[in-house]
PDB file of C-alpha atoms in Angstrom:
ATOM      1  CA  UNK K   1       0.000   0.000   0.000  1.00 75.00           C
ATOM      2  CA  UNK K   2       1.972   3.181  -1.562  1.00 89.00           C
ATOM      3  CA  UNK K   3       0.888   6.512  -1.456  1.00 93.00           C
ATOM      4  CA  UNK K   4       2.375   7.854  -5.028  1.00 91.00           C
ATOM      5  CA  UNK K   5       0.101  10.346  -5.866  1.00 88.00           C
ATOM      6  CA  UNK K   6      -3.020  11.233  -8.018  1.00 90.00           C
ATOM      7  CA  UNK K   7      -4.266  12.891 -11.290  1.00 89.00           C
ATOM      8  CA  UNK K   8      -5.581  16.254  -9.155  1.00 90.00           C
ATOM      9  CA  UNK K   9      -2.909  15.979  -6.596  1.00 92.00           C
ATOM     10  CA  UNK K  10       0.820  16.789  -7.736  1.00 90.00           C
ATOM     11  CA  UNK K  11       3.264  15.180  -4.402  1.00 91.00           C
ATOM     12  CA  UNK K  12       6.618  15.902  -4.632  1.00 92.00           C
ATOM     13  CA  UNK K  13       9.139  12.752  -3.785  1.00 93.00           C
ATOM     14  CA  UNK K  14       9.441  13.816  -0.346  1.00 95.00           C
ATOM     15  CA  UNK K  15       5.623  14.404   0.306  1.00 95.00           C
ATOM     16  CA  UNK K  16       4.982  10.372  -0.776  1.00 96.00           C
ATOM     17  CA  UNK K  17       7.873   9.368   1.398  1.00 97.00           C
ATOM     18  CA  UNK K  18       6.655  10.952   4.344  1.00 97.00           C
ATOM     19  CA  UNK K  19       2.983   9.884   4.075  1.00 97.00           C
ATOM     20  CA  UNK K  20       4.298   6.158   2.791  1.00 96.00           C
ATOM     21  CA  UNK K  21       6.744   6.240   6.236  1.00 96.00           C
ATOM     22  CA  UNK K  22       3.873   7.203   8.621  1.00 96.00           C
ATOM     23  CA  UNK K  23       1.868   4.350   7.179  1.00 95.00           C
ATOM     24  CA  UNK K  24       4.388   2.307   7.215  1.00 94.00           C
ATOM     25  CA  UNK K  25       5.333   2.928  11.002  1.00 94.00           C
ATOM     26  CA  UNK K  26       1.648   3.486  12.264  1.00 93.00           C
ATOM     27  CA  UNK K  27       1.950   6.820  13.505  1.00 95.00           C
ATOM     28  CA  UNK K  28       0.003  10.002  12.664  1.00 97.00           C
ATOM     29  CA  UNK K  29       2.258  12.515   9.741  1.00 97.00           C
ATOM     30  CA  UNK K  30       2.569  15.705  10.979  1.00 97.00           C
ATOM     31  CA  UNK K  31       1.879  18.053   8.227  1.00 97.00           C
ATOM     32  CA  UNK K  32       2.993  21.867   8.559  1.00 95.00           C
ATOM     33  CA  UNK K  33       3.320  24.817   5.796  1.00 91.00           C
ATOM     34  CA  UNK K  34       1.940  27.699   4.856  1.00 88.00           C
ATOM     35  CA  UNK K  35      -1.540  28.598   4.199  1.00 86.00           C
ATOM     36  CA  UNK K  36      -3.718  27.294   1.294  1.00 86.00           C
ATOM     37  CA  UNK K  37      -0.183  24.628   0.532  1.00 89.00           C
ATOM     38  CA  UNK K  38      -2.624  21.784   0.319  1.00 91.00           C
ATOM     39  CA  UNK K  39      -2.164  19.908   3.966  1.00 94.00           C
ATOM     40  CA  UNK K  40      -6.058  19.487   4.153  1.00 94.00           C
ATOM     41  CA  UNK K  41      -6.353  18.359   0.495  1.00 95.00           C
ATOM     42  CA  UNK K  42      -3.778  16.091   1.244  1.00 96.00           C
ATOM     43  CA  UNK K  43      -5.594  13.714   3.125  1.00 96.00           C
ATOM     44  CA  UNK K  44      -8.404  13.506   0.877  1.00 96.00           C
ATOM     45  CA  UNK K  45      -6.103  12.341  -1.712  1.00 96.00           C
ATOM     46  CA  UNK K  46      -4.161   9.657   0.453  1.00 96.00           C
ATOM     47  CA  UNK K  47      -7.960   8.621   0.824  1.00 96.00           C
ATOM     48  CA  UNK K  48      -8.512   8.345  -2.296  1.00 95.00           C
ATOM     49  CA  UNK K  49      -5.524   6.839  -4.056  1.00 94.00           C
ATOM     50  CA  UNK K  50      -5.598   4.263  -0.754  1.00 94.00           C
ATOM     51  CA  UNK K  51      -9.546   3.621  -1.399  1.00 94.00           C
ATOM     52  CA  UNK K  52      -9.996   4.504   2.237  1.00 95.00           C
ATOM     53  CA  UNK K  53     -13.218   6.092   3.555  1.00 96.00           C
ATOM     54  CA  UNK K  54     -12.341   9.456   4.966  1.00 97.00           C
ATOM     55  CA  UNK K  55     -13.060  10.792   8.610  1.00 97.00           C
ATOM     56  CA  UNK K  56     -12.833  14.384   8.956  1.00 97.00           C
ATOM     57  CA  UNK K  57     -12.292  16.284  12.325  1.00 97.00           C
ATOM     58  CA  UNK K  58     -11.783  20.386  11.924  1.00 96.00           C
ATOM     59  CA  UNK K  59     -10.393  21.537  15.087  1.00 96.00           C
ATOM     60  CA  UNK K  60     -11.473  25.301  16.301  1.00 94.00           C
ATOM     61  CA  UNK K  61     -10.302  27.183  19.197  1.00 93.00           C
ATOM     62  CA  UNK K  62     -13.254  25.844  21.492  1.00 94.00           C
ATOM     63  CA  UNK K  63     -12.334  22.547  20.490  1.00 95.00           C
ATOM     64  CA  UNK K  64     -11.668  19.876  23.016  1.00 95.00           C
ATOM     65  CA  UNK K  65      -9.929  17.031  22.810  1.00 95.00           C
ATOM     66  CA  UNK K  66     -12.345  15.127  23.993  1.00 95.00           C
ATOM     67  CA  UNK K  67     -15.219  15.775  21.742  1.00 95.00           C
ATOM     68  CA  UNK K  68     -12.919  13.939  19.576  1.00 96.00           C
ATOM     69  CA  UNK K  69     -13.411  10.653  21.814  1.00 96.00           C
ATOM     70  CA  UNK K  70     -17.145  10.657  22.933  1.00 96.00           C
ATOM     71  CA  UNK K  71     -19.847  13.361  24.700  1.00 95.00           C
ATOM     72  CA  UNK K  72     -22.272  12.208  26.959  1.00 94.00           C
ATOM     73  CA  UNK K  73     -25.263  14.453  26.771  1.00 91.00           C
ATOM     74  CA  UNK K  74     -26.525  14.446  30.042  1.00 89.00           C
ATOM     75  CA  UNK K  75     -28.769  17.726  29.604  1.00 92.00           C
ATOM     76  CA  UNK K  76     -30.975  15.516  27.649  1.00 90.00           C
ATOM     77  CA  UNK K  77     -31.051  12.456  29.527  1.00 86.00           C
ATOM     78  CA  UNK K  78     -32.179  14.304  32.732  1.00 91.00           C
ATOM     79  CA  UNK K  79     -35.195  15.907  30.437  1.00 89.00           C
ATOM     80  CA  UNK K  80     -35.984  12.546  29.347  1.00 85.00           C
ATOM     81  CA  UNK K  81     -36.122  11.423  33.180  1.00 86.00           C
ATOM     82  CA  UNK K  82     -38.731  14.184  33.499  1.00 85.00           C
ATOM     83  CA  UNK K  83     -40.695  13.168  30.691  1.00 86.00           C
ATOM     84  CA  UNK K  84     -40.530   9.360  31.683  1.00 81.00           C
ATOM     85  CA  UNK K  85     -38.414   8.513  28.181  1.00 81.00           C
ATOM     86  CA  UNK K  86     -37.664   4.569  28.794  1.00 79.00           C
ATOM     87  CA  UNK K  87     -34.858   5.520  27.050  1.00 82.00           C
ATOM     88  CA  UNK K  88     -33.166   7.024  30.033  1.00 84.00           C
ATOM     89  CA  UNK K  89     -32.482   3.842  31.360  1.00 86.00           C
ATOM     90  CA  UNK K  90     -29.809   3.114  28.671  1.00 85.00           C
ATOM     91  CA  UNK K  91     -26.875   5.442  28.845  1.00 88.00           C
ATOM     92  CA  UNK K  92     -25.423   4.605  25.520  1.00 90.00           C
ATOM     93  CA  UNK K  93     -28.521   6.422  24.514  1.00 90.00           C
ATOM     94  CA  UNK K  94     -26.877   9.702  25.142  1.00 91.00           C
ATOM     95  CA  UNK K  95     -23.649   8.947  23.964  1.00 94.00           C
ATOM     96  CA  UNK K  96     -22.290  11.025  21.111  1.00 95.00           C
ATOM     97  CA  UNK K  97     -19.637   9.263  19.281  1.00 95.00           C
ATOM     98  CA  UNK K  98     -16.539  11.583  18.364  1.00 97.00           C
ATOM     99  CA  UNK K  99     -14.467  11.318  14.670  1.00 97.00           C
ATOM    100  CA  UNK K 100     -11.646   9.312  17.010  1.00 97.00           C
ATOM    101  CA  UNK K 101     -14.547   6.853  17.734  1.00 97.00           C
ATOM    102  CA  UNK K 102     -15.756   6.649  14.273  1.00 96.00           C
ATOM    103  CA  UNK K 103     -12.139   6.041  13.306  1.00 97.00           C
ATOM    104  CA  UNK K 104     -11.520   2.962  15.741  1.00 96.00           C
ATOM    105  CA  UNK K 105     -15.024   1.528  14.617  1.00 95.00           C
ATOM    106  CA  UNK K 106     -15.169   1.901  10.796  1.00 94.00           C
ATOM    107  CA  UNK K 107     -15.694  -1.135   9.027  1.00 92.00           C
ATOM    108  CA  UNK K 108     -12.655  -0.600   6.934  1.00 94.00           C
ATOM    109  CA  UNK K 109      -9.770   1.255   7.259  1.00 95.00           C
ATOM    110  CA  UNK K 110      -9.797   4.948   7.013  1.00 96.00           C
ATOM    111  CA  UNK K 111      -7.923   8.084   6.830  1.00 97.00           C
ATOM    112  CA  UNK K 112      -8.546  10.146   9.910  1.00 98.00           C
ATOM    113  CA  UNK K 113      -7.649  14.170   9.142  1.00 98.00           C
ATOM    114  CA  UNK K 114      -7.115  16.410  12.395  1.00 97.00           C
ATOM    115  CA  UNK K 115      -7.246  19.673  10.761  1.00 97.00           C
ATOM    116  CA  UNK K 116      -5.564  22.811  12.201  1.00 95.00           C
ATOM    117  CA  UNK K 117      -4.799  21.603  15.365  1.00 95.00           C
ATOM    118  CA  UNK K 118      -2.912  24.290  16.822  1.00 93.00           C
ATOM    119  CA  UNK K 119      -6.166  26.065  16.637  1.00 93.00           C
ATOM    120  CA  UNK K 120      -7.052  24.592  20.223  1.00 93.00           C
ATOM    121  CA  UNK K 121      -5.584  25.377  23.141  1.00 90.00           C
ATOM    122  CA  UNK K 122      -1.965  23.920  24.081  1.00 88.00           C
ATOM    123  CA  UNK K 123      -3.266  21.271  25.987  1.00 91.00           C
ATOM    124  CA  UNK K 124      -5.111  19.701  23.201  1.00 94.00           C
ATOM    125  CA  UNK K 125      -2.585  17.747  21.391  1.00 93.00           C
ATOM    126  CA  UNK K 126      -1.325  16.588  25.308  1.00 92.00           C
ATOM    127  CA  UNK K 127      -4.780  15.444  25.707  1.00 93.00           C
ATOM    128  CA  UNK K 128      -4.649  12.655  22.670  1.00 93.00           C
ATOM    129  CA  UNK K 129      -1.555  11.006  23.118  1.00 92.00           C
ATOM    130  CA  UNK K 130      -2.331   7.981  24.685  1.00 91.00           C
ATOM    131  CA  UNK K 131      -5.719   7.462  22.559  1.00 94.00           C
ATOM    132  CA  UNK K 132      -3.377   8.179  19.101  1.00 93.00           C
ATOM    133  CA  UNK K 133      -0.539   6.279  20.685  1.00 92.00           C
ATOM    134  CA  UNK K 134      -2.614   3.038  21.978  1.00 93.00           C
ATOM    135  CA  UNK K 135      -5.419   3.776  19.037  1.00 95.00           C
ATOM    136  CA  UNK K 136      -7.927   3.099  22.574  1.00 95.00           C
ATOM    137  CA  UNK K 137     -10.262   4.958  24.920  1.00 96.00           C
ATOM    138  CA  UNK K 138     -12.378   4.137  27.823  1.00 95.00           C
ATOM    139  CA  UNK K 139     -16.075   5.246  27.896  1.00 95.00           C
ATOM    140  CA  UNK K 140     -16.664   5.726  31.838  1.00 93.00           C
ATOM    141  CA  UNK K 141     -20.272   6.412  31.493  1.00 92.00           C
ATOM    142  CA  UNK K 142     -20.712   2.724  30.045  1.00 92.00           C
ATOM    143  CA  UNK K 143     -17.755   1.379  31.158  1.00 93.00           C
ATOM    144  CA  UNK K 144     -16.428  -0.372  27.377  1.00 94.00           C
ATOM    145  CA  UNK K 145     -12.906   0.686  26.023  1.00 96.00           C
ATOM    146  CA  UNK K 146     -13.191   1.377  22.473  1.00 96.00           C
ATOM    147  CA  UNK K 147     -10.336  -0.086  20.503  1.00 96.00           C
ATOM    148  CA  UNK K 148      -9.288   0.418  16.788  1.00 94.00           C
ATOM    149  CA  UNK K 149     -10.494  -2.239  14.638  1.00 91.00           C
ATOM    150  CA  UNK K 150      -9.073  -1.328  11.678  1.00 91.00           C
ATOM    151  CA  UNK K 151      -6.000   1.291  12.777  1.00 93.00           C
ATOM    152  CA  UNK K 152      -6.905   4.790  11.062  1.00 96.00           C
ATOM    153  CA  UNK K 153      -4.084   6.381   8.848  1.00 96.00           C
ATOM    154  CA  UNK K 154      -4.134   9.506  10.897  1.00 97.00           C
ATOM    155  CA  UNK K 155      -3.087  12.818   9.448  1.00 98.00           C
ATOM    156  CA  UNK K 156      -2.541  16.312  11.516  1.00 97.00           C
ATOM    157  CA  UNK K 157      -1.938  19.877   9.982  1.00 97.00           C
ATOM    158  CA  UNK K 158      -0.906  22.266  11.098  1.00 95.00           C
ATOM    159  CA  UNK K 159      -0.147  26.491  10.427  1.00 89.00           C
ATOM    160  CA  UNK K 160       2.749  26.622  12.998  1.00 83.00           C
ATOM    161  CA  UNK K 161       0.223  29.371  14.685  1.00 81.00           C
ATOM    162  CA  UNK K 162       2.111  27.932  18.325  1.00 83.00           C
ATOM    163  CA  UNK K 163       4.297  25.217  19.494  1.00 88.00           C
ATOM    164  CA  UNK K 164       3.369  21.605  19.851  1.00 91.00           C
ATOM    165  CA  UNK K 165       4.474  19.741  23.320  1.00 91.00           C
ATOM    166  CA  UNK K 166       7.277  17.580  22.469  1.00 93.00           C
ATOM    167  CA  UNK K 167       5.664  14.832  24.116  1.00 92.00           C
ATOM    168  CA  UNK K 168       3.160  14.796  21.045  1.00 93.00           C
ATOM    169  CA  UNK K 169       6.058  15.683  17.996  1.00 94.00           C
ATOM    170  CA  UNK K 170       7.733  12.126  19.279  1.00 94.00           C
ATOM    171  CA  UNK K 171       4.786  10.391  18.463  1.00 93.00           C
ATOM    172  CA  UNK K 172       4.748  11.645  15.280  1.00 95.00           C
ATOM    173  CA  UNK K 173       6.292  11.474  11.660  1.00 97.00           C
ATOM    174  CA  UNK K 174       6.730  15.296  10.502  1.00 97.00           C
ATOM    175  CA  UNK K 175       7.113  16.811   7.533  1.00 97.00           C
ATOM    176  CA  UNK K 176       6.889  20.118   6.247  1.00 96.00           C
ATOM    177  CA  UNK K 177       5.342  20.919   2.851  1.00 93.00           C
ATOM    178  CA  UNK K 178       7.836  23.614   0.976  1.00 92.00           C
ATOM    179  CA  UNK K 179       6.537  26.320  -1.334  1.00 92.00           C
ATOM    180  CA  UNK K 180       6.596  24.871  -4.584  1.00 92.00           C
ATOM    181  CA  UNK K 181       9.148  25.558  -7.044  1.00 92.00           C
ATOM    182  CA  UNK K 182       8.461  27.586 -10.217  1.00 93.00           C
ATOM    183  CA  UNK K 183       8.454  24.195 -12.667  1.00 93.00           C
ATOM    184  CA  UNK K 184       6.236  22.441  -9.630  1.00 92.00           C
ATOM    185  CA  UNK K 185       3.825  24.771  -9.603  1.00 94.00           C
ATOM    186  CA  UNK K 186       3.513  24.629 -13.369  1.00 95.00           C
ATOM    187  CA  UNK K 187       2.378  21.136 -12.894  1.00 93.00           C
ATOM    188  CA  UNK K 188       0.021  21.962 -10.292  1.00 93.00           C
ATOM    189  CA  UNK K 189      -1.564  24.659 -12.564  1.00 95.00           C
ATOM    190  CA  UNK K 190      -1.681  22.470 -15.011  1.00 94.00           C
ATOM    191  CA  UNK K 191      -4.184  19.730 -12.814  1.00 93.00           C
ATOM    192  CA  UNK K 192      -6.633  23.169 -12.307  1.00 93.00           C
ATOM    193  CA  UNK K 193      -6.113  24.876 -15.677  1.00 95.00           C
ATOM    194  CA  UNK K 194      -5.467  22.513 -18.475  1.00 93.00           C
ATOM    195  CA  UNK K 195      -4.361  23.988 -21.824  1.00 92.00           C
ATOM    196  CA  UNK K 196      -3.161  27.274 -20.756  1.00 93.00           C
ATOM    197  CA  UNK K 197      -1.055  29.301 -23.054  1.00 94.00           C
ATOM    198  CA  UNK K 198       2.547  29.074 -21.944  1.00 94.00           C
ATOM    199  CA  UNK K 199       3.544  32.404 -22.481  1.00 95.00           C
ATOM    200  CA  UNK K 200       0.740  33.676 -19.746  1.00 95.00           C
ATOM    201  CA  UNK K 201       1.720  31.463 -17.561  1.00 95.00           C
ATOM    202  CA  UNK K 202       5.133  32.089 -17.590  1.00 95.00           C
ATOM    203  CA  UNK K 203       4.306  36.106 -17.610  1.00 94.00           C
ATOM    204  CA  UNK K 204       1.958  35.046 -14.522  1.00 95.00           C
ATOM    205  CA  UNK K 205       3.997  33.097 -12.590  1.00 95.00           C
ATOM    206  CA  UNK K 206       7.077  35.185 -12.797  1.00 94.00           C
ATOM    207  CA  UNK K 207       5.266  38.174 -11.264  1.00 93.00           C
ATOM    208  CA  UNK K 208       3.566  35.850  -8.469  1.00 95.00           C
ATOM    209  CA  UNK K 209       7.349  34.917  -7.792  1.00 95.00           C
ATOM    210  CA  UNK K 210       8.208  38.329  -7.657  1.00 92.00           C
ATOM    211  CA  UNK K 211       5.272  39.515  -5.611  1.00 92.00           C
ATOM    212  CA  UNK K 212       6.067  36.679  -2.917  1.00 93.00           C
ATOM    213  CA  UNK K 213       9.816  37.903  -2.999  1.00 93.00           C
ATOM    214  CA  UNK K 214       8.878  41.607  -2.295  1.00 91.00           C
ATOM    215  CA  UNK K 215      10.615  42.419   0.757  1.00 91.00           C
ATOM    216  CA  UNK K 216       8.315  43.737   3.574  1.00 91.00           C
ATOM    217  CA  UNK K 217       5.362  41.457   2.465  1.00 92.00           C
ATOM    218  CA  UNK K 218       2.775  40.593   5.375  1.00 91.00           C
ATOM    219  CA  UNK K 219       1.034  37.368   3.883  1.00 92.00           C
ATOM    220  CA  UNK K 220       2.422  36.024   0.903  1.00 92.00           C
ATOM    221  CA  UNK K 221       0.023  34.413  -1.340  1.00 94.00           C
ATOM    222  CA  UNK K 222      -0.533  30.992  -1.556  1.00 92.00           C
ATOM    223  CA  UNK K 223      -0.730  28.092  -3.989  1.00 92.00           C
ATOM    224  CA  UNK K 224      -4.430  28.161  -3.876  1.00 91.00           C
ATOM    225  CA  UNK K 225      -4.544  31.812  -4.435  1.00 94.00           C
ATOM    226  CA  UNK K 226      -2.600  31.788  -7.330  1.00 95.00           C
ATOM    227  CA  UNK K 227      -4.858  29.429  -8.804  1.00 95.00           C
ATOM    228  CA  UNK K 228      -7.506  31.916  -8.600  1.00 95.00           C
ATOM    229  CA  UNK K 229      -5.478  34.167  -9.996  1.00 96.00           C
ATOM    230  CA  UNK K 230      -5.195  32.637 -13.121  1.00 96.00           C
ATOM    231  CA  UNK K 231      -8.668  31.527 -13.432  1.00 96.00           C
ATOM    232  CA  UNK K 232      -9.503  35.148 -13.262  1.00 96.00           C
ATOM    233  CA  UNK K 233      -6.350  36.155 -15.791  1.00 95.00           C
ATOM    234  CA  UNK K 234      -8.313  33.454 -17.745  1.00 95.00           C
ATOM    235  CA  UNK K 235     -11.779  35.004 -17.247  1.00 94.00           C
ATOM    236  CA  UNK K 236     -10.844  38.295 -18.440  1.00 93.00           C
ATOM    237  CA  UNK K 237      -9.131  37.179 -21.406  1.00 93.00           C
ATOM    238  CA  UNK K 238      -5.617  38.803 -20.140  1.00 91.00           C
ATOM    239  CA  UNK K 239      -2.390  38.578 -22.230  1.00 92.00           C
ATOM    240  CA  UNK K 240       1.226  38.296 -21.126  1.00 91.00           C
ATOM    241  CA  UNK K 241       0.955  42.230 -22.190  1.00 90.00           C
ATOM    242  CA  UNK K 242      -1.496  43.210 -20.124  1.00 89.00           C
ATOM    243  CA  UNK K 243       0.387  41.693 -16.770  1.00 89.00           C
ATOM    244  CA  UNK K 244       2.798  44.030 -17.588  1.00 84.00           C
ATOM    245  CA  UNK K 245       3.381  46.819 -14.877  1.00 73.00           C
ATOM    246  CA  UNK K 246       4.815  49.872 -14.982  1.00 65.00           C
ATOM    247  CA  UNK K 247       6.416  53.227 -12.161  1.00 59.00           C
ATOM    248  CA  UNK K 248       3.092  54.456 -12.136  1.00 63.00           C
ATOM    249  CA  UNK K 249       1.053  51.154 -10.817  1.00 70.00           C
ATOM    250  CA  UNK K 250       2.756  48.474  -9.353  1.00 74.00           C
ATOM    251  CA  UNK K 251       0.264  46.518  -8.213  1.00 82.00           C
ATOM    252  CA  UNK K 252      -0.685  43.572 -10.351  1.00 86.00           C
ATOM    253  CA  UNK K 253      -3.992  43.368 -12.590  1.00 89.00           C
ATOM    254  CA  UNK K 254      -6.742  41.815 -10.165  1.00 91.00           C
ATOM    255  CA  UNK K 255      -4.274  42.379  -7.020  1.00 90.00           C
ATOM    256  CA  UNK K 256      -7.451  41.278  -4.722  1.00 93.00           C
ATOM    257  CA  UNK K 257      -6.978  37.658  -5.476  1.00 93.00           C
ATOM    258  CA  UNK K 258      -3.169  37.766  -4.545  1.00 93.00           C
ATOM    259  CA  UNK K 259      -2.808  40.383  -1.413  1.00 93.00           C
ATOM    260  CA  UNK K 260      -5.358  40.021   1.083  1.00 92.00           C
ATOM    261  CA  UNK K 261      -4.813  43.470   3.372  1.00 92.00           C
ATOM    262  CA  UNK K 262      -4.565  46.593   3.085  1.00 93.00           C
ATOM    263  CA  UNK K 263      -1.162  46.816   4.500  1.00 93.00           C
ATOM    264  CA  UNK K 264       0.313  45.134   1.310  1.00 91.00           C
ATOM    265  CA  UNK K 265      -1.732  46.530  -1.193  1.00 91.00           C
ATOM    266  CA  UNK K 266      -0.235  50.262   0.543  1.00 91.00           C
ATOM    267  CA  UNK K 267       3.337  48.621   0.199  1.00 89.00           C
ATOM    268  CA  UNK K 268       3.074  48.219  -3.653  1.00 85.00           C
ATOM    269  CA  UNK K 269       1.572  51.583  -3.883  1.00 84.00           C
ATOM    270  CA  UNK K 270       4.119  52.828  -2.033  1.00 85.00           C
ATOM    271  CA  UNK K 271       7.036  51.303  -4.226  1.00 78.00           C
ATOM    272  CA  UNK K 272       4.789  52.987  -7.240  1.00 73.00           C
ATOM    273  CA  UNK K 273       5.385  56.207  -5.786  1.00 73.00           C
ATOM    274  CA  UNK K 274       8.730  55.605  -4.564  1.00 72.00           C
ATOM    275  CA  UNK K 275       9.680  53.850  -8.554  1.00 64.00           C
ATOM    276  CA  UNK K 276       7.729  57.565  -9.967  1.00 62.00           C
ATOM    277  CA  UNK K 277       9.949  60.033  -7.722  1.00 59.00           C
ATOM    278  CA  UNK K 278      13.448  58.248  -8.817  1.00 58.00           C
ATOM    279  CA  UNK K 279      12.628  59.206 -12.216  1.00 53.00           C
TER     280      UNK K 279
END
């Protein structure tokens, strides 16, 4: 069972290793990069090229751990008790079963995404290590310990936004997903935009590579924000000519899809004005 891949996904040689080496060694792949660098998609494509079901668990900054596991919703039990709901009498009735649990229980094996998690607070991660390192939990309300049937390929991003305990990075394999290169990214355009005219994309990427390497930058676009880039260059029926900028406007043609505050669309107007005084 190799992860090598798929027709919408382009994974460098280093991206299959890593996901191939955390199958191979049963522990969840750490995935970290920049925004929009495709750690979410990712996992749906291991799923798919593994024909696994996939198990999705998007972790916000109310997010506990261990909603993950199980909830027992005893708000609703005790209204059932007033009501004189049979039901009450079975607390498995009132159990809510968490992605972790869905996971362990699937029929088949799956691919278990934990998305973001350095969303939740710092004791999160702390709080799953021995369910992610034993794949097991105990219920105490019903007193069963769910184990993994079928051992989940387990996949975490992450957006660096704080530090991870150590405790949890041992348990894990890591990588990190690098911006693309220039002739990568050409094949990644290529999956979203087949057929474009080399000379705009060349004219395109070259000033996305440019913008990126403007010193001073707050957020530097993404991959998936240079794919709507060009789907709007496309729209509008743009030539390599018509990318072109000049001393009088730096910023690029449809700038709103690339720089995403106001604080870098000022810095290019700035280096506008700047480029117009030196002349």
């Amino acid at each position: 069972m190799q992860f090598t891949g798929t027709d919408d996904y382009i994974a460098t040689d280093d991206l299959k290793m890593a996901v191939n080496a955390a199958v191979t060694l049963e522990r969840p792949l750490l995935v970290k990069g920049e925004p929009g660098t495709g750690k979410t998609e990712l996992a749906r494509q291991v799923s798919t090229a593994l024909g696994m079901p996939m198990i999705e668990w998007h972790v916000k900054s109310t997010t506990k751990a261990q909603q993950g596991l199980y909830e027992y919703d005893a708000v609703s039990r005790l209204r059932d008790s007033q009501l004189g709901d049979e039901k009450v009498n079975d607390v498995s009735n009132y159990i809510r079963k968490g992605k972790l649990w869905q996971a362990f229980t699937a029929d088949q094996r799956s691919v278990l995404l934990i998305d973001e998690i350095d969303k939740a607070d710092i004791e999160f991660p702390n709080d799953l290590l021995q369910e992610l390192d034993k794949m097991e939990f105990h219920v105490y309300e019903t007193g069963e310990t769910v184990k993994a049937v079928n051992r989940p390929v387990v996949i975490i991003t992450s957006n660096n936004e704080k530090e991870l305990p150590d405790a949890f990075l041992r348990r894990c394999f890591f990588h990190y997903i690098r911006f693309p290169d220039i002739e990568t990214l050409r094949k990644i355009v290529e999956v979203h935009h087949p057929g474009i005219k080399d000379a705009l994309l060349t004219a395109a990427l070259t000033q996305f590579y440019e913008i990126r390497d403007t010193q001073g930058l707050k957020k530097k676009p993404s991959t998936s924000e240079v794919i709507d880039w060009l789907k709007l260059l496309l729209a509008e029926d743009l030539s390599p000519a018509d990318l072109k900028r000049d001393g009088t406007n730096a910023l690029p043609k449809l700038h709103g899809a690339l720089l995403k505050n106001e604080q870098d669309v000022h810095l290019f107007e700035r280096l506008a004005f700047m480029a117009r005084g030196q002349r």
